[in-house]
């Protein structure tokens, strides 16, 4: 029995639905042009750097400290460009960055395996969780004396310190990533009939990626810091001169310009890796998920 | 207050095998199902009997706490009942949740393709299949969009396309339109009715919205809460498609609401 006279035809409904879609589609902000990016993101830190150097110059001019303790920006720039010209800077960077990269890759492997094992085994997590979290807050420089006693003044000692610094962050980051996966998504994987491996590969790992990446970022920061601490303390001709060792030479020679130039170099490497490696990776991962923080205005 | 188009069945059990739609080849047969989560509490589901025939559209209606979602999860194979049995004649039922539950790192098409991948469909057919399924839910050419670029109604249609990609004859839906606005819900009712009649699916649709149940179902089963039981059943003889504001739907919705309210009021005493 036909009761309905107001029923829509299929065609009507398709047009109706298409109209709804057009009205309700979330509005996406257009990507800002290069000029806007410059004014918003590049200019402010440049202004801050110029202002900082200005203050420094002022402190130098009024002789806040004797000039051997507080050299002028110009002196530091000269030392800096000298270390660049005679190849010391490049050598130190390549020694430290290759150590840092190798140490980070090793930490990545160990930390990921540890994180996965702790995620799979409730017992292991209960047993190791507090220690891993505790290690995360232990300054890794505390390991340097122990590492030197175990491994002598060698690369092994440096890598031991780097690993102890970075592994806990990476393992914890992976765990946090897994913990934050909404249970509903795993249910979806089961409903679709994915195997256990398929669920890990297609649902859990991609869902955990933002947390894992945050752990990697922190892991890199920790391994870079640990590396500098280790290089600063372990000095031996066999080890070559990394950035930390160059910094220590500056201290021993009482050459504040070399000390500041080395600090700036360490900072620059850290910023460069953040900007060239992690920032683009993070942007890609977050943008794909629609998680980029909405710009205020 | 009964509308002439309806045959209210006041039985507390669906009559077994007295009708050709509830044939021996039922898509789902639930027998004496009991689900207890905590001891010393009334069972969440109590001696549920439910048959869903091939191509049948059944709505499970009830207030919160009646265990309707639990029943659906059990049919979907996401849990084990305390006692009783569930027979499902298909390999794997498809399930649509209240939230679209799309994977946010994939595109709309990528989400549909994942369901095809789980069925070991080849790469080329996957792409074509996803496009075809998205067209089926009126999302032609939107496959490249990310989840966050779609409206709520569009997301739920992608979820529907993903469920259809499972190529199961049994579609389970757990309040799939509850989070949508009334206008969008209207459009999706229409879409679902069309898909149901075109694809010959058996659908078990869980809702707490009486009009929605009457708008969509061939049978509406009313469940009580704590313990969850099927207490009443209506067999609808309204033709599809039917509009949610039509007099036939209104009349039956009024009657069912009356029973639902009486059922809920029992708990206040």
Coordinates of C-alpha atoms in Angstrom, one line a residue:
Chain A
X1 CA 0.0 0.0 0.0
X2 CA 1.5 3.3 -1.0
X3 CA 1.2 5.7 1.8
X4 CA 3.8 8.2 0.6
X5 CA 3.4 10.9 -1.9
X6 CA 6.4 13.0 -0.7
X7 CA 9.1 10.4 -1.5
X8 CA 12.0 11.8 -3.4
X9 CA 13.2 10.1 -6.6
X10 CA 16.7 8.8 -6.7
X11 CA 17.8 11.6 -9.0
X12 CA 16.3 14.2 -6.6
X13 CA 18.1 12.7 -3.7
X14 CA 21.5 12.6 -5.6
X15 CA 21.2 16.3 -6.4
X16 CA 20.1 17.0 -2.8
X17 CA 23.1 15.1 -1.4
X18 CA 25.5 16.8 -3.8
X19 CA 24.1 20.2 -2.6
X20 CA 24.6 19.2 1.0
X21 CA 28.2 18.1 0.3
X22 CA 29.0 21.4 -1.4
X23 CA 27.5 23.4 1.5
X24 CA 29.1 21.3 4.3
X25 CA 32.6 20.7 2.9
X26 CA 35.0 22.0 5.4
X27 CA 36.7 25.2 4.1
X28 CA 40.4 24.7 3.7
X29 CA 42.8 27.6 4.2
X30 CA 44.9 28.3 1.1
X31 CA 48.6 27.8 1.6
X32 CA 50.3 31.1 2.2
X33 CA 52.6 32.4 -0.5
X34 CA 56.4 32.8 -0.1
X35 CA 56.2 36.5 0.8
X36 CA 53.7 35.7 3.6
X37 CA 55.9 32.8 4.8
X38 CA 58.9 35.2 4.9
X39 CA 57.1 37.8 6.9
X40 CA 55.5 35.3 9.3
X41 CA 58.2 32.7 9.9
X42 CA 61.6 33.9 8.7
X43 CA 61.6 37.6 9.6
X44 CA 60.8 37.3 13.4
X45 CA 63.7 35.0 14.3
X46 CA 66.1 37.2 12.1
X47 CA 65.0 40.3 14.1
X48 CA 65.6 38.4 17.3
X49 CA 69.1 37.4 16.3
X50 CA 70.0 41.0 15.2
X51 CA 68.6 42.3 18.5
X52 CA 70.6 39.7 20.5
X53 CA 73.8 40.6 18.7
X54 CA 73.1 44.3 19.3
X55 CA 72.8 43.7 23.1
X56 CA 75.9 41.6 23.1
X57 CA 77.8 44.4 21.3
X58 CA 76.4 46.8 23.9
X59 CA 77.6 44.6 26.8
X60 CA 81.0 44.4 25.1
X61 CA 81.2 48.2 24.6
X62 CA 80.4 49.0 28.2
X63 CA 82.9 46.3 29.3
X64 CA 80.5 44.3 31.4
X65 CA 83.2 41.7 31.5
X66 CA 86.9 41.9 30.5
X67 CA 87.4 41.3 26.8
X68 CA 89.1 37.8 27.3
X69 CA 85.9 36.7 28.9
X70 CA 83.4 38.5 26.7
X71 CA 84.8 39.0 23.2
X72 CA 83.0 41.2 20.7
X73 CA 80.7 39.7 18.1
X74 CA 83.3 40.7 15.5
X75 CA 86.1 38.7 17.2
X76 CA 83.9 35.6 17.4
X77 CA 82.9 36.0 13.8
X78 CA 86.6 36.2 12.8
X79 CA 87.5 33.1 14.8
X80 CA 84.4 31.4 13.4
X81 CA 85.3 32.2 9.8
X82 CA 88.9 31.1 10.5
X83 CA 87.8 27.7 11.7
X84 CA 85.7 27.4 8.6
X85 CA 88.5 28.5 6.3
X86 CA 91.2 26.2 7.7
X87 CA 88.8 23.2 7.6
X88 CA 88.6 22.7 11.4
X89 CA 84.8 23.5 11.4
X90 CA 84.0 21.1 8.6
X91 CA 86.1 18.4 10.2
X92 CA 84.5 18.8 13.6
X93 CA 81.0 18.9 12.1
X94 CA 81.6 15.8 10.0
X95 CA 83.1 13.9 12.9
X96 CA 80.3 14.9 15.3
X97 CA 77.4 14.6 12.8
X98 CA 78.5 11.1 11.6
X99 CA 78.9 10.0 15.2
X100 CA 75.5 11.5 16.0
X101 CA 73.8 9.9 13.0
X102 CA 75.3 6.5 13.6
X103 CA 74.4 6.7 17.3
X104 CA 70.9 7.8 16.4
X105 CA 70.4 4.9 13.9
X106 CA 71.6 2.4 16.5
X107 CA 69.3 4.0 19.1
X108 CA 66.5 3.9 16.6
X109 CA 66.9 0.2 16.1
X110 CA 67.3 -0.7 19.8
X111 CA 64.6 1.8 21.0
X112 CA 62.1 0.5 18.4
X113 CA 62.7 -3.2 19.2
X114 CA 62.5 -2.4 22.9
X115 CA 59.3 -0.3 22.5
X116 CA 57.6 -3.1 20.4
X117 CA 58.6 -5.7 22.9
X118 CA 57.2 -3.7 25.8
X119 CA 54.0 -3.1 23.9
X120 CA 53.5 -6.8 23.1
X121 CA 54.3 -8.0 26.6
X122 CA 52.4 -6.6 29.5
X123 CA 54.9 -8.2 31.9
X124 CA 57.9 -6.7 30.2
X125 CA 56.3 -3.3 30.2
X126 CA 55.4 -3.5 33.9
X127 CA 59.0 -4.6 34.6
X128 CA 60.9 -2.2 32.5
X129 CA 58.5 0.7 32.1
X130 CA 59.5 2.6 35.3
X131 CA 63.2 2.2 34.5
X132 CA 62.9 3.4 30.9
X133 CA 60.9 6.4 32.0
X134 CA 63.4 7.1 34.8
X135 CA 66.4 6.8 32.4
X136 CA 64.6 9.4 30.2
X137 CA 65.0 12.0 32.9
X138 CA 68.6 11.0 33.9
X139 CA 71.0 13.4 32.3
X140 CA 73.1 11.1 30.1
X141 CA 76.3 13.0 31.0
X142 CA 76.0 11.0 34.2
X143 CA 77.0 7.9 32.2
X144 CA 80.2 9.4 30.9
X145 CA 82.5 8.4 33.8
X146 CA 81.1 4.8 33.8
X147 CA 81.4 4.5 30.0
X148 CA 85.1 5.7 30.2
X149 CA 85.8 3.1 32.9
X150 CA 84.2 0.3 30.8
X151 CA 85.3 1.2 27.4
X152 CA 88.3 3.6 27.9
X153 CA 88.7 6.7 25.8
X154 CA 87.2 5.2 22.7
X155 CA 84.3 5.6 20.3
X156 CA 82.6 2.8 22.1
X157 CA 82.4 4.9 25.2
X158 CA 80.8 7.8 23.2
X159 CA 78.3 5.5 21.5
X160 CA 77.4 3.9 24.9
X161 CA 76.5 7.3 26.2
X162 CA 74.5 8.3 23.1
X163 CA 72.5 5.1 23.2
X164 CA 71.7 5.4 26.9
X165 CA 70.5 8.9 26.2
X166 CA 68.3 8.3 23.2
X167 CA 66.9 4.7 23.5
X168 CA 64.5 5.5 26.3
X169 CA 62.9 8.4 24.5
X170 CA 62.5 6.4 21.3
X171 CA 61.0 3.4 23.1
X172 CA 58.7 5.6 25.1
X173 CA 57.6 7.5 22.0
X174 CA 56.6 4.3 20.2
X175 CA 54.7 3.1 23.3
X176 CA 52.9 6.5 23.6
X177 CA 52.1 6.3 19.9
X178 CA 50.5 2.8 20.3
X179 CA 48.7 3.8 23.4
X180 CA 47.1 6.7 21.6
X181 CA 45.6 4.6 18.8
X182 CA 41.9 4.8 19.2
X183 CA 40.6 1.3 19.9
X184 CA 37.9 1.9 17.3
X185 CA 40.5 1.9 14.5
X186 CA 41.8 -1.5 15.6
X187 CA 38.2 -2.8 15.6
X188 CA 37.9 -1.5 12.0
X189 CA 41.0 -3.6 11.1
X190 CA 39.4 -6.7 12.6
X191 CA 36.0 -6.1 11.0
X192 CA 37.7 -5.7 7.6
X193 CA 39.3 -9.1 8.2
X194 CA 42.9 -8.0 8.2
X195 CA 45.4 -10.5 9.7
X196 CA 47.4 -9.6 12.8
X197 CA 50.4 -8.6 10.7
X198 CA 48.1 -6.6 8.4
X199 CA 46.5 -4.8 11.3
X200 CA 49.9 -3.8 12.6
X201 CA 51.2 -2.8 9.2
X202 CA 48.1 -1.0 7.9
X203 CA 46.4 0.3 11.0
X204 CA 48.5 0.4 14.2
X205 CA 51.8 1.6 12.8
X206 CA 50.4 4.4 10.7
X207 CA 48.1 5.4 13.5
X208 CA 51.0 5.4 16.0
X209 CA 53.3 7.4 13.6
X210 CA 52.8 10.9 15.1
X211 CA 53.7 9.7 18.6
X212 CA 56.6 7.7 17.3
X213 CA 57.9 10.7 15.4
X214 CA 57.7 12.8 18.5
X215 CA 59.8 10.2 20.3
X216 CA 62.3 10.1 17.4
X217 CA 62.6 13.9 17.6
X218 CA 63.3 13.8 21.3
X219 CA 65.6 10.9 20.8
X220 CA 67.7 12.8 18.3
X221 CA 67.8 15.8 20.6
X222 CA 69.0 13.6 23.5
X223 CA 71.5 11.8 21.4
X224 CA 73.0 15.1 20.2
X225 CA 73.2 16.4 23.7
X226 CA 74.7 13.1 25.0
X227 CA 77.2 13.2 22.2
X228 CA 78.3 16.7 23.0
X229 CA 78.6 15.8 26.7
X230 CA 80.7 12.7 25.8
X231 CA 82.9 14.5 23.4
X232 CA 83.5 17.3 25.9
X233 CA 84.8 14.9 28.5
X234 CA 86.5 12.2 26.5
X235 CA 89.5 13.7 24.8
X236 CA 92.1 11.6 23.1
X237 CA 94.1 12.1 19.9
X238 CA 92.7 8.7 18.7
X239 CA 89.1 10.1 18.8
X240 CA 89.7 13.1 16.4
X241 CA 88.3 16.5 17.1
X242 CA 84.5 16.7 17.1
X243 CA 82.5 19.8 18.1
X244 CA 82.6 18.9 21.8
X245 CA 86.3 18.4 21.7
X246 CA 86.8 21.7 19.9
X247 CA 84.8 23.3 22.6
X248 CA 87.0 21.8 25.3
X249 CA 90.1 23.0 23.5
X250 CA 88.7 26.5 23.6
X251 CA 88.3 26.1 27.4
X252 CA 91.8 24.8 27.9
X253 CA 93.3 27.6 25.9
X254 CA 91.1 30.1 27.7
X255 CA 89.9 31.2 24.2
X256 CA 86.4 32.5 24.7
X257 CA 86.0 33.3 21.0
X258 CA 86.6 29.7 20.1
X259 CA 84.3 28.6 22.9
X260 CA 81.4 30.8 21.6
X261 CA 82.2 29.9 18.0
X262 CA 81.9 26.2 18.9
X263 CA 78.7 26.7 20.8
X264 CA 77.2 28.5 17.8
X265 CA 78.3 25.7 15.6
X266 CA 76.7 23.0 17.8
X267 CA 73.5 25.1 17.9
X268 CA 73.5 25.5 14.1
X269 CA 73.9 21.8 13.5
X270 CA 71.0 21.1 15.9
X271 CA 68.7 23.6 14.3
X272 CA 69.7 22.5 10.7
X273 CA 68.8 18.9 11.5
X274 CA 65.5 19.9 13.0
X275 CA 64.7 22.1 10.0
X276 CA 65.9 19.8 7.3
X277 CA 64.9 16.4 8.6
X278 CA 62.3 16.4 11.3
X279 CA 60.2 19.5 10.5
X280 CA 59.4 18.4 6.9
X281 CA 58.7 14.9 8.1
X282 CA 56.4 16.1 10.8
X283 CA 54.6 18.5 8.5
X284 CA 53.9 15.8 6.0
X285 CA 52.6 13.4 8.5
X286 CA 50.4 15.9 10.3
X287 CA 49.1 17.5 7.2
X288 CA 48.0 14.2 5.7
X289 CA 46.0 13.6 8.8
X290 CA 44.5 17.1 8.9
X291 CA 46.3 17.8 12.2
X292 CA 48.3 20.9 11.3
X293 CA 47.6 23.5 13.9
X294 CA 45.2 26.1 12.6
X295 CA 47.0 29.4 12.2
X296 CA 45.6 32.1 14.4
X297 CA 44.6 34.6 11.7
Chain B
X1 CA -4.1 3.8 17.0
X2 CA -2.8 1.1 14.7
X3 CA -2.4 2.1 11.1
X4 CA -4.2 -0.2 8.7
X5 CA -1.0 -0.8 6.8
X6 CA 0.6 -2.4 9.8
X7 CA 0.3 -5.7 11.5
X8 CA 1.6 -5.3 15.0
X9 CA 2.9 -8.6 16.3
X10 CA 2.7 -8.5 20.0
X11 CA 4.7 -11.6 20.5
X12 CA 7.7 -11.4 22.7
X13 CA 9.5 -13.9 20.4
X14 CA 9.7 -13.8 16.7
X15 CA 7.7 -16.7 15.4
X16 CA 10.2 -19.2 14.0
X17 CA 9.8 -20.4 10.4
X18 CA 6.2 -19.3 9.8
X19 CA 7.2 -17.0 7.0
X20 CA 9.2 -17.3 3.9
X21 CA 11.5 -14.3 4.7
X22 CA 12.5 -16.1 7.9
X23 CA 13.5 -19.2 6.0
X24 CA 15.9 -21.9 7.1
X25 CA 18.6 -20.1 5.0
X26 CA 18.6 -17.2 7.4
X27 CA 21.5 -14.8 7.2
X28 CA 21.7 -14.6 10.9
X29 CA 20.3 -17.0 13.5
X30 CA 20.7 -16.1 17.1
X31 CA 19.5 -18.7 19.6
X32 CA 19.0 -18.2 23.3
X33 CA 21.9 -15.8 23.4
X34 CA 23.0 -14.6 26.9
X35 CA 25.8 -12.1 27.6
X36 CA 26.9 -11.4 31.2
X37 CA 29.7 -8.9 31.7
X38 CA 29.7 -8.7 35.5
X39 CA 28.5 -11.3 38.0
X40 CA 25.8 -10.2 40.3
X41 CA 24.5 -7.9 37.6
X42 CA 21.5 -8.7 35.4
X43 CA 22.7 -10.0 32.0
X44 CA 23.3 -7.4 29.3
X45 CA 21.5 -9.7 26.9
X46 CA 19.0 -12.2 28.1
X47 CA 17.9 -15.2 26.0
X48 CA 17.8 -13.4 22.7
X49 CA 16.3 -15.2 19.7
X50 CA 16.7 -13.4 16.4
X51 CA 16.5 -14.6 12.8
X52 CA 17.3 -12.3 9.9
X53 CA 16.4 -13.7 6.5
X54 CA 18.4 -13.1 3.3
X55 CA 17.7 -9.6 2.0
X56 CA 15.8 -8.6 5.1
X57 CA 16.1 -5.2 6.7
X58 CA 15.7 -5.5 10.5
X59 CA 15.9 -2.6 12.9
X60 CA 16.8 -3.1 16.6
X61 CA 15.3 -0.4 18.7
X62 CA 15.9 0.4 22.3
X63 CA 16.9 2.9 24.9
X64 CA 20.5 3.1 26.1
X65 CA 21.7 0.1 28.1
X66 CA 19.5 -2.4 26.2
X67 CA 22.5 -4.2 24.8
X68 CA 21.7 -3.5 21.2
X69 CA 25.2 -2.5 20.3
X70 CA 26.6 -5.5 22.3
X71 CA 24.3 -7.8 20.3
X72 CA 25.6 -6.3 17.0
X73 CA 29.3 -6.7 18.0
X74 CA 28.6 -10.3 18.9
X75 CA 27.0 -10.9 15.5
X76 CA 30.0 -9.2 13.9
X77 CA 32.3 -11.7 15.7
X78 CA 34.0 -9.1 17.9
X79 CA 33.3 -11.0 21.1
X80 CA 32.1 -14.3 22.5
X81 CA 28.7 -14.7 24.1
X82 CA 28.4 -16.1 27.6
X83 CA 26.0 -18.7 26.3
X84 CA 23.8 -19.4 23.3
X85 CA 24.7 -19.5 19.7
X86 CA 25.1 -17.2 16.7
X87 CA 25.0 -18.6 13.2
X88 CA 26.0 -16.3 10.4
X89 CA 25.7 -17.6 6.9
X90 CA 28.3 -15.2 5.4
X91 CA 32.0 -15.3 5.8
X92 CA 32.4 -12.0 7.5
X93 CA 29.6 -9.5 8.2
X94 CA 30.3 -5.9 7.3
X95 CA 29.9 -3.4 10.2
X96 CA 29.4 0.4 10.1
X97 CA 29.9 2.2 13.4
X98 CA 28.3 5.4 14.7
X99 CA 31.6 7.2 14.0
X100 CA 32.8 6.9 10.4
X101 CA 36.1 5.4 11.9
X102 CA 38.0 6.2 8.7
X103 CA 41.8 5.9 8.8
X104 CA 42.8 9.6 8.7
X105 CA 46.2 9.1 7.0
X106 CA 44.4 7.6 3.9
X107 CA 42.3 9.2 1.3
X108 CA 38.6 8.4 0.9
X109 CA 39.6 5.9 -1.9
X110 CA 42.4 4.6 0.2
X111 CA 40.0 3.7 3.0
X112 CA 37.8 1.8 0.6
X113 CA 40.8 0.1 -1.0
X114 CA 42.0 -1.2 2.3
X115 CA 38.8 -3.3 2.6
X116 CA 39.4 -4.6 -0.9
X117 CA 43.1 -5.3 0.1
X118 CA 41.9 -7.3 3.1
X119 CA 40.0 -9.5 0.6
X120 CA 43.2 -9.9 -1.5
X121 CA 41.8 -8.0 -4.4
X122 CA 44.6 -7.1 -6.9
X123 CA 46.0 -3.6 -7.1
X124 CA 44.3 -2.6 -10.4
X125 CA 41.0 -3.9 -9.5
X126 CA 41.3 -2.2 -6.1
X127 CA 41.5 1.2 -7.7
X128 CA 38.6 0.6 -10.1
X129 CA 36.6 -1.1 -7.3
X130 CA 37.0 1.9 -4.9
X131 CA 36.0 4.3 -7.6
X132 CA 32.9 2.2 -8.4
X133 CA 31.9 2.0 -4.7
X134 CA 32.4 5.7 -4.2
X135 CA 30.1 6.3 -7.1
X136 CA 27.6 4.0 -5.6
X137 CA 27.4 6.3 -2.5
X138 CA 27.3 9.4 -4.7
X139 CA 30.9 10.4 -4.1
X140 CA 32.1 10.3 -7.7
X141 CA 35.5 11.9 -8.1
X142 CA 36.0 12.6 -4.4
X143 CA 38.3 9.6 -3.8
X144 CA 41.5 11.7 -3.7
X145 CA 40.2 13.7 -0.7
X146 CA 41.6 13.2 2.8
X147 CA 39.2 12.4 5.6
X148 CA 39.5 15.9 7.1
X149 CA 38.4 17.4 3.8
X150 CA 35.0 15.7 3.9
X151 CA 31.8 16.7 5.7
X152 CA 30.3 14.4 8.3
X153 CA 27.7 13.0 5.9
X154 CA 30.4 12.3 3.2
X155 CA 32.6 10.6 5.8
X156 CA 29.8 8.3 6.8
X157 CA 29.1 7.5 3.1
X158 CA 32.8 6.6 2.7
X159 CA 32.4 4.3 5.7
X160 CA 29.4 2.8 4.0
X161 CA 31.4 2.3 0.7
X162 CA 34.1 0.7 2.8
X163 CA 31.6 -1.7 4.3
X164 CA 30.2 -2.5 0.9
X165 CA 33.7 -3.2 -0.3
X166 CA 33.7 -6.2 2.1
X167 CA 31.3 -7.7 -0.4
X168 CA 29.3 -9.3 2.4
X169 CA 25.6 -10.0 2.1
X170 CA 25.2 -9.1 5.7
X171 CA 25.5 -5.4 6.7
X172 CA 25.5 -4.6 10.4
X173 CA 24.9 -0.9 11.3
X174 CA 25.4 0.5 14.8
X175 CA 23.6 3.8 15.0
X176 CA 25.4 4.9 11.9
X177 CA 23.5 8.2 11.4
X178 CA 23.1 9.2 15.1
X179 CA 25.8 11.9 14.9
X180 CA 24.4 13.5 11.8
X181 CA 22.0 16.4 11.4
X182 CA 18.4 15.7 10.4
X183 CA 18.8 16.9 6.8
X184 CA 21.9 14.8 6.1
X185 CA 20.3 11.8 7.8
X186 CA 17.4 12.1 5.5
X187 CA 19.6 11.9 2.5
X188 CA 21.4 8.9 3.9
X189 CA 18.2 7.1 4.7
X190 CA 17.3 7.5 1.0
X191 CA 20.8 6.3 0.0
X192 CA 20.7 3.3 2.2
X193 CA 17.3 2.2 1.1
X194 CA 18.4 2.4 -2.5
X195 CA 21.5 0.4 -1.8
X196 CA 19.6 -2.2 0.1
X197 CA 17.1 -2.9 -2.6
X198 CA 19.7 -2.7 -5.3
X199 CA 22.3 -5.0 -3.7
X200 CA 20.0 -7.5 -2.0
X201 CA 21.7 -7.0 1.4
X202 CA 20.5 -8.3 4.7
X203 CA 20.8 -5.4 7.1
X204 CA 20.6 -5.3 10.9
X205 CA 20.3 -1.7 11.9
X206 CA 20.6 -0.6 15.5
X207 CA 19.1 2.7 16.5
X208 CA 17.4 4.6 19.4
X209 CA 15.5 6.7 16.9
X210 CA 11.9 5.4 16.5
X211 CA 11.1 7.3 13.3
X212 CA 14.4 6.1 11.7
X213 CA 13.6 2.5 12.5
X214 CA 10.1 2.8 11.0
X215 CA 11.5 4.8 8.0
X216 CA 14.0 2.0 7.2
X217 CA 13.0 -1.4 8.4
X218 CA 10.9 -4.3 7.3
X219 CA 10.8 -5.4 10.8
X220 CA 11.3 -3.4 14.0
X221 CA 12.3 -5.2 17.2
X222 CA 11.9 -3.4 20.5
X223 CA 14.4 -4.3 23.1
X224 CA 14.0 -3.8 26.9
X225 CA 16.9 -2.6 29.0
X226 CA 18.7 -4.4 31.9
X227 CA 18.3 -7.2 31.0
X228 CA 18.2 -6.7 27.3
X229 CA 15.4 -8.7 25.7
X230 CA 13.4 -8.5 22.6
X231 CA 10.0 -7.7 23.9
X232 CA 8.0 -6.7 20.9
X233 CA 8.1 -6.9 17.1
X234 CA 6.4 -5.0 14.3
X235 CA 6.3 -6.2 10.8
X236 CA 6.0 -3.3 8.4
X237 CA 4.1 -3.4 5.2
X238 CA 4.8 0.1 4.1
X239 CA 6.3 0.3 0.6
X240 CA 9.9 1.6 0.1
X241 CA 11.0 4.2 -0.5
X242 CA 8.9 5.9 2.2
X243 CA 9.3 9.4 3.5
X244 CA 10.1 9.9 7.2
X245 CA 7.3 12.5 7.4
X246 CA 4.6 10.3 5.7
X247 CA 1.5 9.5 7.7
X248 CA 2.2 5.7 7.7
X249 CA 5.6 6.2 9.3
X250 CA 4.2 8.8 11.8
X251 CA 1.4 6.5 12.9
X252 CA 3.5 3.5 13.6
X253 CA 6.3 5.7 15.2
X254 CA 3.7 7.0 17.6
X255 CA 2.6 3.5 18.6
X256 CA 6.2 2.2 19.0
X257 CA 7.2 5.3 21.0
X258 CA 4.4 4.6 23.3
X259 CA 5.7 1.1 24.0
X260 CA 9.3 2.3 24.2
X261 CA 8.3 4.9 26.8
X262 CA 6.4 2.3 28.8
X263 CA 9.5 0.1 28.7
X264 CA 11.8 2.9 29.9
X265 CA 9.4 4.0 32.6
X266 CA 9.6 0.6 34.3
X267 CA 13.2 1.5 35.3
X268 CA 12.1 4.7 37.2
X269 CA 9.9 2.8 39.6

